[in-house]
Amino acid sequence: MRKWLILFVIVDFIFVGLVLRISMQQERQIASVESESNLSAGQQNKFELVKSLHFKADSQQLVLQTEKLQMICETSSLIEVKYRAVNVAYAGAQPTITHTFSCVEIKKDLSLTTLQTNMSDFISMQKNKKLNLNVSQMTAAQVYSDEDFPSDWQVSEITVTGPSTFTINQFEIEKVHANNSFSFTITSVR
């Protein structure tokens, strides 16, 4: 019995030592740079694009604006803006609504600098899983007609599809813009 007690104490000391050693290590800075000069050319282009994004929401529409919209569509086919419900989850997954815009349609109007979503279309996604509009398409996931429609949302992702597909995620947006600047509340739902 004494032999087991000594073995347990030794294993316990080793475990505590490992925990202390790991906790004392410096934290790693993953995907972070000290200044813009440390970015590659592709990262710098993406950073400039994120800086150019502006988001505005009112009772009529959601508007994502960038003066680089036409430049993006020169080499891309689709732009997807994904909205995610805040503080709501069903079976561990958060409700999302994705609005997909065709670059073919965007290039038809060279002065276009905004991606607009009508609030009525957005709210109708509670009943529709997929909505085909004139120049775009909306899809919903984890949005249920028998549940209350979430009132708090945010832009969680912008995906540009084409030869060089890339995604701008929520954390990249928050790093450049103030927290919650790409968030909105739907007051008519409450």
PDB file of C-alpha atoms in Angstrom, residues 46-54 168-182:
ATOM      1  CA  LYS A  46      -6.800  42.121 -47.859  1.00  0.00           C
ATOM      2  CA  PHE A  47      -6.036  44.532 -45.001  1.00  0.00           C
ATOM      3  CA  GLU A  48      -6.722  47.520 -47.288  1.00  0.00           C
ATOM      4  CA  LEU A  49      -9.995  45.909 -48.390  1.00  0.00           C
ATOM      5  CA  VAL A  50     -11.100  45.380 -44.775  1.00  0.00           C
ATOM      6  CA  LYS A  51     -10.216  49.013 -43.991  1.00  0.00           C
ATOM      7  CA  SER A  52     -12.393  50.154 -46.915  1.00  0.00           C
ATOM      8  CA  LEU A  53     -15.493  48.313 -45.656  1.00  0.00           C
ATOM      9  CA  HIS A  54     -18.330  50.310 -44.090  1.00  0.00           C
ATOM     10  CA  ILE A 168     -12.759  38.039 -44.362  1.00  0.00           C
ATOM     11  CA  ASN A 169     -13.863  36.795 -40.960  1.00  0.00           C
ATOM     12  CA  GLN A 170     -15.414  38.528 -37.981  1.00  0.00           C
ATOM     13  CA  PHE A 171     -12.094  38.797 -36.126  1.00  0.00           C
ATOM     14  CA  GLU A 172     -10.368  40.528 -39.041  1.00  0.00           C
ATOM     15  CA  ILE A 173     -13.247  43.002 -39.241  1.00  0.00           C
ATOM     16  CA  GLU A 174     -13.127  43.636 -35.479  1.00  0.00           C
ATOM     17  CA  LYS A 175      -9.344  44.131 -35.536  1.00  0.00           C
ATOM     18  CA  VAL A 176      -9.658  46.940 -38.088  1.00  0.00           C
ATOM     19  CA  HIS A 177     -13.031  48.395 -37.112  1.00  0.00           C
ATOM     20  CA  ALA A 178     -14.471  48.957 -33.660  1.00  0.00           C
ATOM     21  CA  ASN A 179     -16.191  46.030 -31.980  1.00  0.00           C
ATOM     22  CA  ASN A 180     -19.892  45.852 -32.817  1.00  0.00           C
ATOM     23  CA  SER A 181     -19.584  48.336 -35.706  1.00  0.00           C
ATOM     24  CA  PHE A 182     -20.825  45.567 -38.015  1.00  0.00           C
TER      25      PHE A 182
END
